Amino acid sequence: MFRKNKHAANGQQANGKLNDDGSLIRLRGVQKVYETSAGTFTALRNLDLTIRRGEFVSIVGKSGSGKTTLINMLTGIDHPTRGEIFIGGTAVHRLNESEIATWRGTHLGVVFQFFQLLPTLTALENVRLPMDFCNLYTPAERNERALHLLELVGIAEYAHKLPNHLAGGQQQRAAIARALANDPPIIATDEPTGNLDWHTAETVMELFESLVAQGKTILMVTHDDDLAARAARTIALADGEIVNEVHRR
């Protein structure tokens, strides 16, 4: 129904490539050190991690354990101090800011805890924005696809509302629709249900599970043990290191 008319990231198909070891995501010796007024803080310590295409992975740990830093490394929002990050055959740690923005546009959908919708754009315009930025789909298809995604998350009737006229759960659904706009193979989420009531959180989790069934890879930071247990794999962090992994299927 919808046809991508341009691909970013050196013309690579967003869904087509794996790393040379057959993984979708591979981190090797990733370290992240921050210099603060209180001194040096090591958020990640020589982290090794491999994730296959189609996995649903939850990431858990106490505050300060490195969960959000790990997501920021995977999405290119932040850069490692040392180490390598390969995603879909791309050496993400070698990309500059401009290259990362272009690569992220077709390879990753990011769902933030506090939505980060642009306040002057309607819900539909916020969802359309990634398509505009990456010049994906024909102009005539973008509004149609944005509305389709808002229907998918159950808020099509609010398509022409500004974010400040939407409840928190509705804003989060719009943010998820925006993350799906360019049909990325990977969805990265940081506490995606943290501001939602139980019913809306359940709807979001069911949507994530359906996306995994369609072949998407989902990485979810959460503090909720029950939600974490619904992922096929849980990675527990402490002091910037992986201290435990649970594989369920």
XYZ file of C-alpha atoms in Angstrom:
249
model
C 0.000 0.000 0.000
C 2.786 2.409 0.925
C 5.968 2.553 -1.140
C 9.217 4.028 0.084
C 10.682 6.169 -2.683
C 14.038 6.873 -1.097
C 16.346 5.125 1.364
C 18.849 6.751 3.657
C 22.023 5.366 5.223
C 24.074 5.088 2.033
C 21.106 3.720 0.117
C 20.805 0.577 2.225
C 17.433 -1.027 2.710
C 16.463 -0.490 6.332
C 15.217 -4.062 6.794
C 17.718 -5.924 4.657
C 21.123 -6.179 6.307
C 22.591 -8.013 9.266
C 26.029 -7.779 10.812
C 28.700 -10.155 9.566
C 28.027 -12.509 12.493
C 24.317 -12.781 11.626
C 23.165 -10.494 14.435
C 21.136 -7.314 13.980
C 22.788 -5.435 16.873
C 26.297 -6.022 18.207
C 28.154 -4.086 20.905
C 31.776 -4.880 21.659
C 33.666 -3.376 24.592
C 31.366 -0.351 24.809
C 32.293 2.083 27.543
C 30.724 5.444 28.304
C 32.415 7.881 30.661
C 30.961 11.250 31.652
C 32.955 14.090 33.121
C 30.857 15.863 35.753
C 31.451 18.570 38.313
C 31.650 15.807 40.911
C 34.269 13.905 38.902
C 34.332 11.050 36.411
C 31.294 8.788 36.147
C 31.413 5.538 34.178
C 27.894 4.745 32.942
C 28.789 1.666 30.862
C 31.747 -0.628 31.476
C 33.133 -2.628 28.528
C 29.700 -3.890 27.533
C 29.332 -6.798 25.099
C 25.848 -7.471 23.728
C 24.335 -9.242 20.712
C 20.675 -9.017 19.673
C 19.043 -10.968 16.855
C 16.474 -9.646 14.428
C 12.928 -10.101 15.728
C 13.830 -10.229 19.424
C 11.775 -8.474 22.100
C 14.333 -7.439 24.729
C 13.576 -5.708 28.014
C 16.319 -3.853 29.885
C 16.012 -3.536 33.657
C 18.056 -2.194 36.540
C 18.023 0.388 39.297
C 18.319 4.105 38.634
C 21.862 4.869 37.493
C 22.527 1.308 36.328
C 23.093 2.413 32.709
C 19.730 1.518 31.120
C 19.057 4.849 29.419
C 22.726 5.253 28.479
C 22.578 1.891 26.719
C 19.492 2.942 24.745
C 21.222 6.216 23.865
C 24.218 4.266 22.549
C 22.024 1.991 20.448
C 20.050 4.859 18.932
C 23.041 7.107 18.275
C 21.692 9.784 20.600
C 25.016 9.556 22.428
C 28.425 8.196 21.435
C 30.564 5.618 23.234
C 33.803 6.749 24.826
C 35.307 3.504 23.630
C 34.105 0.379 21.844
C 32.144 -0.598 18.739
C 28.442 -0.588 17.856
C 27.270 -2.360 14.698
C 23.596 -2.274 13.715
C 22.400 -3.819 10.475
C 25.908 -3.835 9.063
C 26.502 -0.163 9.898
C 29.346 0.892 12.215
C 27.243 3.374 14.162
C 30.138 4.465 16.382
C 31.923 5.827 13.295
C 29.064 8.020 12.038
C 29.095 11.793 12.506
C 26.027 13.705 13.739
C 24.604 14.277 10.259
C 25.120 10.676 9.222
C 23.550 9.411 12.453
C 20.420 11.525 11.924
C 20.008 10.157 8.404
C 20.713 6.573 9.479
C 18.360 6.761 12.454
C 15.546 8.026 10.236
C 15.097 4.691 8.481
C 16.633 2.185 10.893
C 15.187 3.154 14.273
C 11.991 4.331 15.850
C 12.492 5.888 19.288
C 9.767 6.217 21.930
C 10.708 8.497 24.814
C 9.166 8.453 28.272
C 8.043 12.067 27.989
C 6.789 11.831 24.388
C 8.778 14.761 22.885
C 6.028 15.662 20.445
C 6.488 19.046 18.778
C 3.901 21.305 20.468
C 3.043 23.401 17.388
C 2.252 20.374 15.207
C -0.895 18.261 15.309
C -0.726 14.580 16.155
C -0.924 13.740 12.448
C 1.814 16.239 11.577
C 4.049 14.831 14.327
C 3.636 11.329 12.895
C 4.254 12.582 9.364
C 7.447 14.423 10.340
C 9.894 11.468 10.057
C 8.560 10.730 6.570
C 9.086 14.353 5.568
C 12.583 14.407 7.056
C 13.712 11.251 5.238
C 11.659 11.880 2.088
C 10.034 8.469 2.380
C 6.762 7.622 0.616
C 5.160 9.905 -1.893
C 3.815 13.225 -0.551
C 0.258 12.052 -1.191
C 0.812 8.896 0.863
C 2.309 10.530 3.955
C -0.922 11.872 5.449
C -2.669 8.606 4.598
C 0.035 6.574 6.323
C 0.123 8.903 9.353
C -3.625 8.524 9.776
C -3.332 4.746 9.360
C -0.737 4.632 12.167
C -2.894 6.791 14.434
C -5.724 4.327 13.782
C -3.351 1.488 14.670
C -2.696 3.023 18.099
C -6.345 3.970 18.586
C -6.337 7.771 18.414
C -7.265 8.589 14.805
C -10.062 10.847 16.044
C -7.437 13.126 17.594
C -5.323 13.407 14.425
C -5.812 17.169 14.136
C -5.346 17.984 17.819
C -2.227 19.670 19.186
C -0.305 17.711 21.856
C -1.450 19.987 24.689
C -5.035 18.974 23.880
C -4.209 15.281 24.301
C -4.080 13.264 27.514
C -0.777 11.675 28.491
C -1.771 8.255 27.192
C -2.903 9.754 23.896
C 0.400 11.611 23.537
C 2.312 8.389 24.152
C 0.275 6.608 21.497
C 1.036 9.432 19.052
C 4.733 9.066 19.915
C 4.567 5.333 19.172
C 2.839 6.017 15.852
C 5.608 8.501 15.025
C 8.244 5.864 15.848
C 6.596 3.528 13.326
C 6.297 6.169 10.593
C 9.229 5.030 8.457
C 8.662 1.316 9.099
C 12.006 0.875 10.922
C 13.233 -2.627 11.779
C 14.075 -1.576 15.365
C 11.930 0.189 17.970
C 13.782 1.506 21.045
C 11.676 2.603 24.003
C 12.603 4.183 27.333
C 9.903 3.566 29.976
C 7.148 3.647 27.318
C 4.383 2.882 29.824
C 5.755 4.899 32.751
C 3.139 7.658 32.441
C 0.207 5.487 31.392
C -2.715 3.951 33.240
C -2.912 0.176 33.378
C -5.372 -0.206 30.519
C -3.401 2.018 28.135
C -0.134 0.343 29.150
C -1.666 -3.031 28.335
C -2.725 -1.746 24.909
C 0.816 -0.514 24.249
C 2.331 -3.862 25.265
C -0.075 -5.761 23.029
C 0.940 -3.479 20.155
C 4.632 -4.167 20.840
C 3.983 -7.910 20.898
C 2.146 -7.718 17.574
C 5.047 -5.764 16.049
C 7.513 -8.429 17.206
C 5.280 -11.061 15.626
C 5.642 -9.105 12.372
C 9.443 -9.239 12.618
C 10.274 -5.969 14.376
C 13.017 -5.882 17.003
C 11.994 -4.068 20.187
C 14.286 -2.854 22.956
C 12.384 -1.688 26.032
C 13.785 -0.053 29.149
C 11.357 -0.555 32.020
C 11.248 -0.545 35.805
C 8.162 -2.783 35.799
C 9.114 -6.431 36.378
C 5.757 -7.699 35.076
C 6.170 -5.849 31.788
C 9.816 -6.909 31.522
C 8.738 -10.543 31.883
C 6.604 -10.266 28.738
C 9.734 -9.848 26.625
C 11.439 -12.940 25.257
C 14.699 -11.822 26.848
C 15.515 -9.612 29.823
C 18.898 -7.979 30.371
C 19.636 -6.741 33.893
C 22.188 -3.953 34.370
C 24.008 -2.829 37.500
C 26.794 -0.255 37.658
C 27.060 -0.195 33.874
C 27.498 -3.943 33.460
C 25.233 -6.827 32.452
C 24.751 -8.851 35.632
C 22.016 -11.230 34.499
C 20.096 -12.400 31.426
C 16.859 -14.342 31.216
C 15.736 -16.072 27.999
C 12.097 -17.111 27.949
C 11.623 -18.394 24.394
